[in-house]
PDB file of C-alpha atoms in Angstrom:
ATOM      1  CA  ALA H   1      14.003   8.676   2.188  1.00 49.00           C
ATOM      2  CA  SER H   2      11.962   5.995   3.924  1.00 53.00           C
ATOM      3  CA  ILE H   3       8.499   4.809   4.886  1.00 57.00           C
ATOM      4  CA  TRP H   4       6.200   7.258   6.619  1.00 58.00           C
ATOM      5  CA  GLU H   5       7.696   8.336   9.947  1.00 56.00           C
ATOM      6  CA  VAL H   6      10.586   5.833   9.907  1.00 68.00           C
ATOM      7  CA  HIS H   7      13.570   7.728   8.520  1.00 64.00           C
ATOM      8  CA  TRP H   8      16.485   5.713   9.908  1.00 59.00           C
ATOM      9  CA  ASP H   9      19.335   7.812   8.530  1.00 64.00           C
ATOM     10  CA  LEU H  10      18.668   7.066   4.854  1.00 64.00           C
ATOM     11  CA  ARG H  11      19.943   3.517   5.328  1.00 69.00           C
ATOM     12  CA  GLN H  12      17.175   1.775   3.411  1.00 79.00           C
ATOM     13  CA  THR H  13      15.316   2.147   0.132  1.00 88.00           C
ATOM     14  CA  PHE H  14      11.681   1.393   0.898  1.00 91.00           C
ATOM     15  CA  THR H  15       9.291   0.093  -1.752  1.00 95.00           C
ATOM     16  CA  TYR H  16       6.510   2.413  -0.569  1.00 93.00           C
ATOM     17  CA  THR H  17       8.696   5.497  -0.944  1.00 91.00           C
ATOM     18  CA  ALA H  18      10.110   4.431  -4.303  1.00 94.00           C
ATOM     19  CA  ALA H  19       6.567   3.764  -5.560  1.00 96.00           C
ATOM     20  CA  ALA H  20       5.340   7.153  -4.317  1.00 95.00           C
ATOM     21  CA  GLN H  21       8.248   8.909  -6.023  1.00 95.00           C
ATOM     22  CA  ALA H  22       7.820   7.029  -9.312  1.00 97.00           C
ATOM     23  CA  ARG H  23       4.058   7.559  -9.493  1.00 98.00           C
ATOM     24  CA  GLY H  24       4.450  11.195  -8.495  1.00 97.00           C
ATOM     25  CA  LEU H  25       6.994  11.808 -11.245  1.00 98.00           C
ATOM     26  CA  TYR H  26       4.773  10.134 -13.831  1.00 98.00           C
ATOM     27  CA  ASP H  27       1.907  12.383 -12.795  1.00 96.00           C
ATOM     28  CA  PHE H  28       4.056  15.524 -12.762  1.00 96.00           C
ATOM     29  CA  ALA H  29       5.124  14.601 -16.290  1.00 97.00           C
ATOM     30  CA  GLN H  30       1.464  14.591 -17.382  1.00 96.00           C
ATOM     31  CA  ILE H  31       0.901  17.978 -15.771  1.00 96.00           C
ATOM     32  CA  ALA H  32       3.999  19.356 -17.494  1.00 96.00           C
ATOM     33  CA  TYR H  33       2.851  18.047 -20.877  1.00 96.00           C
ATOM     34  CA  ALA H  34      -0.534  19.694 -20.341  1.00 95.00           C
ATOM     35  CA  ALA H  35       1.225  22.963 -19.462  1.00 96.00           C
ATOM     36  CA  GLY H  36       3.305  22.836 -22.643  1.00 96.00           C
ATOM     37  CA  ARG H  37       6.567  22.131 -20.809  1.00 97.00           C
ATOM     38  CA  GLU H  38       7.713  19.145 -22.803  1.00 97.00           C
ATOM     39  CA  ASP H  39      11.281  19.619 -21.568  1.00 98.00           C
ATOM     40  CA  LEU H  40      10.210  19.116 -17.957  1.00 98.00           C
ATOM     41  CA  ALA H  41       7.753  16.394 -18.883  1.00 97.00           C
ATOM     42  CA  ASN H  42      10.381  14.314 -20.651  1.00 98.00           C
ATOM     43  CA  ASP H  43      12.776  14.724 -17.745  1.00 98.00           C
ATOM     44  CA  TYR H  44      10.174  13.690 -15.150  1.00 98.00           C
ATOM     45  CA  TRP H  45       9.021  10.755 -17.259  1.00 98.00           C
ATOM     46  CA  ALA H  46      12.569   9.443 -17.769  1.00 98.00           C
ATOM     47  CA  LYS H  47      13.285   9.629 -14.039  1.00 98.00           C
ATOM     48  CA  ALA H  48      10.011   7.838 -13.255  1.00 98.00           C
ATOM     49  CA  GLU H  49      10.827   5.093 -15.743  1.00 98.00           C
ATOM     50  CA  ARG H  50      14.264   4.511 -14.218  1.00 98.00           C
ATOM     51  CA  MET H  51      12.828   4.341 -10.716  1.00 97.00           C
ATOM     52  CA  HIS H  52       9.963   2.100 -11.856  1.00 98.00           C
ATOM     53  CA  GLN H  53      12.412  -0.366 -13.427  1.00 98.00           C
ATOM     54  CA  ALA H  54      14.591  -0.290 -10.321  1.00 98.00           C
ATOM     55  CA  ILE H  55      11.588  -1.265  -8.177  1.00 98.00           C
ATOM     56  CA  ARG H  56      11.069  -4.310 -10.396  1.00 97.00           C
ATOM     57  CA  SER H  57      14.734  -5.269 -10.426  1.00 97.00           C
ATOM     58  CA  GLN H  58      15.805  -4.515  -6.855  1.00 97.00           C
ATOM     59  CA  LEU H  59      12.762  -4.637  -4.583  1.00 98.00           C
ATOM     60  CA  VAL H  60      11.191  -7.995  -5.440  1.00 98.00           C
ATOM     61  CA  TYR H  61      11.801 -11.237  -3.542  1.00 98.00           C
ATOM     62  CA  ARG H  62      12.317 -13.430  -6.600  1.00 98.00           C
ATOM     63  CA  PRO H  63      11.413 -16.901  -5.266  1.00 98.00           C
ATOM     64  CA  LEU H  64       7.853 -15.703  -4.556  1.00 98.00           C
ATOM     65  CA  SER H  65       7.589 -12.798  -7.045  1.00 98.00           C
ATOM     66  CA  SER H  66       6.676 -10.657  -4.045  1.00 98.00           C
ATOM     67  CA  LEU H  67       7.491  -7.010  -3.385  1.00 98.00           C
ATOM     68  CA  ALA H  68       9.765  -6.624  -0.371  1.00 98.00           C
ATOM     69  CA  SER H  69       9.477  -3.991   2.343  1.00 95.00           C
ATOM     70  CA  HIS H  70      12.848  -2.474   1.515  1.00 92.00           C
ATOM     71  CA  ARG H  71      16.032  -3.274  -0.331  1.00 92.00           C
ATOM     72  CA  GLY H  72      17.651  -4.705   2.782  1.00 91.00           C
ATOM     73  CA  VAL H  73      15.239  -7.666   2.836  1.00 95.00           C
ATOM     74  CA  ALA H  74      14.662  -8.132  -0.899  1.00 97.00           C
ATOM     75  CA  ASN H  75      16.676 -11.354  -0.786  1.00 97.00           C
ATOM     76  CA  GLN H  76      15.109 -12.684   2.403  1.00 97.00           C
ATOM     77  CA  ASN H  77      12.053 -14.850   2.924  1.00 98.00           C
ATOM     78  CA  VAL H  78      10.938 -12.538   5.755  1.00 98.00           C
ATOM     79  CA  HIS H  79      10.107  -9.465   3.659  1.00 98.00           C
ATOM     80  CA  VAL H  80       6.333  -8.845   3.669  1.00 98.00           C
ATOM     81  CA  ASP H  81       5.140  -5.307   4.406  1.00 98.00           C
ATOM     82  CA  GLY H  82       1.559  -4.169   3.835  1.00 98.00           C
ATOM     83  CA  SER H  83       2.672  -0.739   2.650  1.00 96.00           C
ATOM     84  CA  THR H  84       3.854  -2.300  -0.628  1.00 98.00           C
ATOM     85  CA  VAL H  85       0.186  -2.534  -1.637  1.00 98.00           C
ATOM     86  CA  GLU H  86       0.442   1.016  -2.939  1.00 97.00           C
ATOM     87  CA  ALA H  87       2.746  -0.084  -5.758  1.00 98.00           C
ATOM     88  CA  LEU H  88      -0.201  -2.214  -6.880  1.00 98.00           C
ATOM     89  CA  HIS H  89      -2.854   0.389  -6.133  1.00 97.00           C
ATOM     90  CA  TRP H  90      -1.011   3.118  -8.072  1.00 97.00           C
ATOM     91  CA  GLY H  91      -0.773   0.931 -11.168  1.00 97.00           C
ATOM     92  CA  LEU H  92       2.983   0.406 -11.099  1.00 98.00           C
ATOM     93  CA  ILE H  93       2.396  -3.347 -10.942  1.00 98.00           C
ATOM     94  CA  THR H  94      -0.585  -4.435 -13.051  1.00 97.00           C
ATOM     95  CA  THR H  95      -3.001  -7.261 -12.318  1.00 98.00           C
ATOM     96  CA  ASP H  96      -1.607  -9.447 -15.118  1.00 98.00           C
ATOM     97  CA  ASP H  97       1.911  -9.267 -13.692  1.00 98.00           C
ATOM     98  CA  PRO H  98       3.180 -12.250 -11.644  1.00 98.00           C
ATOM     99  CA  VAL H  99       4.529  -9.747  -9.099  1.00 98.00           C
ATOM    100  CA  PHE H 100       0.974  -8.501  -8.488  1.00 98.00           C
ATOM    101  CA  THR H 101      -0.279 -12.020  -7.774  1.00 98.00           C
ATOM    102  CA  GLY H 102       2.806 -12.940  -5.772  1.00 98.00           C
ATOM    103  CA  THR H 103       2.650  -9.827  -3.618  1.00 98.00           C
ATOM    104  CA  LEU H 104      -1.086 -10.084  -2.970  1.00 98.00           C
ATOM    105  CA  SER H 105      -0.830 -13.753  -1.970  1.00 98.00           C
ATOM    106  CA  GLN H 106       1.909 -13.062   0.571  1.00 98.00           C
ATOM    107  CA  TYR H 107      -0.294 -10.616   2.479  1.00 98.00           C
ATOM    108  CA  ASP H 108      -1.762 -13.717   4.109  1.00 98.00           C
ATOM    109  CA  ARG H 109       1.313 -13.548   6.348  1.00 98.00           C
ATOM    110  CA  LEU H 110      -0.107 -10.299   7.719  1.00 98.00           C
ATOM    111  CA  ARG H 111      -3.548 -11.621   8.655  1.00 98.00           C
ATOM    112  CA  THR H 112      -4.656 -10.871  12.210  1.00 98.00           C
ATOM    113  CA  ASN H 113      -7.074 -12.800  14.398  1.00 98.00           C
ATOM    114  CA  TYR H 114      -9.595 -10.020  13.734  1.00 98.00           C
ATOM    115  CA  GLY H 115      -9.508 -10.831  10.050  1.00 98.00           C
ATOM    116  CA  GLY H 116      -7.628  -7.912   8.544  1.00 98.00           C
ATOM    117  CA  TYR H 117      -3.993  -7.026   8.053  1.00 98.00           C
ATOM    118  CA  ARG H 118      -1.117  -5.859  10.213  1.00 98.00           C
ATOM    119  CA  ARG H 119       1.659  -3.706   8.760  1.00 97.00           C
ATOM    120  CA  LEU H 120       4.559  -6.169   9.056  1.00 98.00           C
ATOM    121  CA  GLU H 121       5.011  -9.877   9.466  1.00 97.00           C
ATOM    122  CA  PRO H 122       6.099 -10.481  13.092  1.00 97.00           C
ATOM    123  CA  SER H 123       9.753 -11.280  12.369  1.00 97.00           C
ATOM    124  CA  LEU H 124      10.327  -8.165  10.242  1.00 97.00           C
ATOM    125  CA  SER H 125      11.592  -4.894  11.697  1.00 89.00           C
ATOM    126  CA  LEU H 126      12.135  -1.573   9.961  1.00 84.00           C
ATOM    127  CA  THR H 127      14.589  -0.271  12.536  1.00 77.00           C
ATOM    128  CA  GLY H 128      16.984  -3.122  13.211  1.00 77.00           C
ATOM    129  CA  GLU H 129      15.098  -4.650  16.137  1.00 84.00           C
ATOM    130  CA  SER H 130      14.458  -8.382  16.500  1.00 90.00           C
ATOM    131  CA  GLY H 131      10.911  -8.088  15.167  1.00 95.00           C
ATOM    132  CA  ALA H 132       7.944  -5.837  14.484  1.00 96.00           C
ATOM    133  CA  ASN H 133       6.712  -3.508  17.220  1.00 94.00           C
ATOM    134  CA  GLU H 134       3.202  -3.255  18.678  1.00 96.00           C
ATOM    135  CA  TYR H 135       2.184  -0.528  16.246  1.00 94.00           C
ATOM    136  CA  ASP H 136       3.207  -2.545  13.186  1.00 95.00           C
ATOM    137  CA  LEU H 137       1.489  -5.657  14.582  1.00 98.00           C
ATOM    138  CA  SER H 138      -1.818  -3.852  15.054  1.00 98.00           C
ATOM    139  CA  GLU H 139      -4.456  -4.250  12.367  1.00 98.00           C
ATOM    140  CA  TRP H 140      -4.400  -1.178  10.121  1.00 98.00           C
ATOM    141  CA  VAL H 141      -7.706   0.081   8.718  1.00 98.00           C
ATOM    142  CA  LEU H 142      -5.847   1.605   5.760  1.00 98.00           C
ATOM    143  CA  LEU H 143      -4.342  -1.747   4.829  1.00 98.00           C
ATOM    144  CA  ASP H 144      -7.657  -3.564   5.218  1.00 98.00           C
ATOM    145  CA  LEU H 145      -9.142  -1.137   2.702  1.00 98.00           C
ATOM    146  CA  ARG H 146      -6.266  -0.912   0.236  1.00 98.00           C
ATOM    147  CA  ILE H 147      -5.546  -4.650   0.171  1.00 98.00           C
ATOM    148  CA  GLY H 148      -9.291  -5.217  -0.114  1.00 98.00           C
ATOM    149  CA  ASP H 149      -9.343  -2.979  -3.183  1.00 98.00           C
ATOM    150  CA  MET H 150      -6.668  -5.128  -4.780  1.00 98.00           C
ATOM    151  CA  TRP H 151      -8.622  -8.309  -4.051  1.00 98.00           C
ATOM    152  CA  ARG H 152     -11.530  -6.630  -5.808  1.00 98.00           C
ATOM    153  CA  ALA H 153      -9.284  -5.756  -8.743  1.00 98.00           C
ATOM    154  CA  VAL H 154      -8.564  -9.462  -9.329  1.00 98.00           C
ATOM    155  CA  GLY H 155     -12.211 -10.487  -8.981  1.00 98.00           C
ATOM    156  CA  ASN H 156     -12.363 -11.530  -5.319  1.00 98.00           C
ATOM    157  CA  SER H 157     -15.196  -9.197  -4.328  1.00 98.00           C
ATOM    158  CA  THR H 158     -16.158 -11.519  -1.467  1.00 98.00           C
ATOM    159  CA  ARG H 159     -12.906 -10.835   0.375  1.00 98.00           C
ATOM    160  CA  ALA H 160     -13.017  -7.144  -0.481  1.00 98.00           C
ATOM    161  CA  ASP H 161     -16.585  -6.780   0.803  1.00 98.00           C
ATOM    162  CA  GLU H 162     -15.751  -8.715   3.954  1.00 98.00           C
ATOM    163  CA  LEU H 163     -13.062  -6.169   4.837  1.00 98.00           C
ATOM    164  CA  LEU H 164     -15.049  -3.089   3.807  1.00 98.00           C
ATOM    165  CA  ASP H 165     -18.255  -4.219   5.510  1.00 98.00           C
ATOM    166  CA  LYS H 166     -16.439  -4.979   8.758  1.00 98.00           C
ATOM    167  CA  ILE H 167     -15.110  -1.426   8.940  1.00 98.00           C
ATOM    168  CA  THR H 168     -18.533   0.012   8.056  1.00 98.00           C
ATOM    169  CA  GLU H 169     -20.382  -2.059  10.654  1.00 98.00           C
ATOM    170  CA  ASP H 170     -17.822  -1.256  13.332  1.00 98.00           C
ATOM    171  CA  ALA H 171     -18.155   2.450  12.549  1.00 98.00           C
ATOM    172  CA  ILE H 172     -21.965   2.282  12.836  1.00 98.00           C
ATOM    173  CA  ALA H 173     -21.531   0.770  16.302  1.00 98.00           C
ATOM    174  CA  ASN H 174     -19.022   3.482  17.291  1.00 98.00           C
ATOM    175  CA  ASP H 175     -20.777   6.791  16.564  1.00 98.00           C
ATOM    176  CA  TYR H 176     -19.830   6.529  12.862  1.00 98.00           C
ATOM    177  CA  LEU H 177     -16.147   6.987  13.658  1.00 98.00           C
ATOM    178  CA  ILE H 178     -13.410   5.060  11.858  1.00 98.00           C
ATOM    179  CA  PRO H 179     -10.151   4.446  13.751  1.00 98.00           C
ATOM    180  CA  GLU H 180      -6.548   4.253  12.698  1.00 98.00           C
ATOM    181  CA  LEU H 181      -6.039   0.741  14.081  1.00 98.00           C
ATOM    182  CA  TYR H 182      -7.756  -2.306  15.515  1.00 98.00           C
ATOM    183  CA  GLU H 183      -6.398  -4.335  18.393  1.00 98.00           C
ATOM    184  CA  PRO H 184      -5.429  -7.427  16.363  1.00 98.00           C
ATOM    185  CA  ASN H 185      -7.198 -10.019  18.515  1.00 98.00           C
ATOM    186  CA  SER H 186     -10.274  -8.332  19.983  1.00 98.00           C
ATOM    187  CA  GLY H 187     -10.924  -5.762  17.261  1.00 98.00           C
ATOM    188  CA  GLU H 188     -11.186  -2.953  19.798  1.00 98.00           C
ATOM    189  CA  TYR H 189     -10.457   0.502  18.389  1.00 98.00           C
ATOM    190  CA  ALA H 190      -6.837   1.593  18.797  1.00 98.00           C
ATOM    191  CA  GLY H 191      -4.562   4.395  17.684  1.00 97.00           C
ATOM    192  CA  VAL H 192      -6.117   7.699  16.665  1.00 96.00           C
ATOM    193  CA  VAL H 193      -9.926   7.897  16.727  1.00 98.00           C
ATOM    194  CA  PRO H 194     -11.233   9.230  14.440  1.00 97.00           C
ATOM    195  CA  MET H 195      -8.651   8.772  11.707  1.00 97.00           C
ATOM    196  CA  VAL H 196      -9.406  11.035   8.785  1.00 94.00           C
ATOM    197  CA  GLY H 197      -7.250  10.395   5.694  1.00 93.00           C
ATOM    198  CA  TYR H 198      -6.097   6.884   6.568  1.00 93.00           C
ATOM    199  CA  GLY H 199      -9.522   6.083   7.979  1.00 96.00           C
ATOM    200  CA  ALA H 200     -12.678   7.757   6.723  1.00 97.00           C
ATOM    201  CA  GLY H 201     -11.010   9.117   3.592  1.00 97.00           C
ATOM    202  CA  ALA H 202      -9.678   5.702   2.650  1.00 97.00           C
ATOM    203  CA  TRP H 203     -13.107   4.185   3.395  1.00 98.00           C
ATOM    204  CA  GLN H 204     -14.712   6.629   0.955  1.00 98.00           C
ATOM    205  CA  LEU H 205     -12.177   5.747  -1.744  1.00 97.00           C
ATOM    206  CA  SER H 206     -12.845   2.039  -1.248  1.00 98.00           C
ATOM    207  CA  GLN H 207     -16.582   2.632  -1.548  1.00 98.00           C
ATOM    208  CA  LEU H 208     -15.965   4.446  -4.835  1.00 98.00           C
ATOM    209  CA  TYR H 209     -13.652   1.649  -5.957  1.00 98.00           C
ATOM    210  CA  LYS H 210     -16.400  -0.880  -5.247  1.00 98.00           C
ATOM    211  CA  TYR H 211     -18.734   0.964  -7.602  1.00 97.00           C
ATOM    212  CA  ASP H 212     -16.103   1.265 -10.358  1.00 96.00           C
ATOM    213  CA  VAL H 213     -15.187   4.898  -9.711  1.00 96.00           C
ATOM    214  CA  ARG H 214     -11.476   4.202  -9.713  1.00 93.00           C
ATOM    215  CA  PRO H 215      -8.416   6.423  -9.981  1.00 89.00           C
ATOM    216  CA  PRO H 216      -6.681   6.471 -13.370  1.00 91.00           C
ATOM    217  CA  THR H 217      -3.366   4.810 -13.927  1.00 93.00           C
ATOM    218  CA  PHE H 218      -0.417   6.911 -15.088  1.00 93.00           C
ATOM    219  CA  GLY H 219       0.285   7.832 -18.681  1.00 92.00           C
ATOM    220  CA  VAL H 220      -3.350   8.308 -19.721  1.00 92.00           C
ATOM    221  CA  GLY H 221      -3.210  12.077 -20.187  1.00 86.00           C
ATOM    222  CA  PHE H 222      -3.947  15.015 -17.920  1.00 80.00           C
ATOM    223  CA  GLU H 223      -7.684  14.988 -18.634  1.00 81.00           C
TER     224      GLU H 223
END
């Protein structure tokens, strides 16, 4: 499979998709254990472990200890994709891991003039073009929030609050609506307005994260 709506004939293994599959299998294993299906639980857990290890071995740009967008660019300096933040957010890469620090630091390549984060660095394409398209170069509210959460996780609450407060203040000035995207220079609303899951829903989760109501990592039991 691939990232979100970019399918591209199964030609790439994307870090986001691999992370979603691994975390999902870990969680299904916990549900199966709770349901008394140890056979299924062990099978799901083993598959998740194999995929988790493959992410670490095949989807990291080694010189910078940074997660790459997909396997096709894992050996290239141009590899930074904001969607990889979910591997951090879902606990697959922990804060004490050099890959966490390396990945988070490389998101500076995605900074826009409006202060948040675009999806891809300009020279990276997901579909074989010469560079990122307008959509991927827009500032994504979801990435501002999720990357902000990870800055908070390593103790940089100043940066996290800067991103969260910007979205809150902009929403107050726009009938309390949160958009999908910002125009990367002016900060004007772009994309879908309002955006629900990747907008207001993500904003709510980041507010909870700020006040230490955080989702559990995997392997901690169904309860």
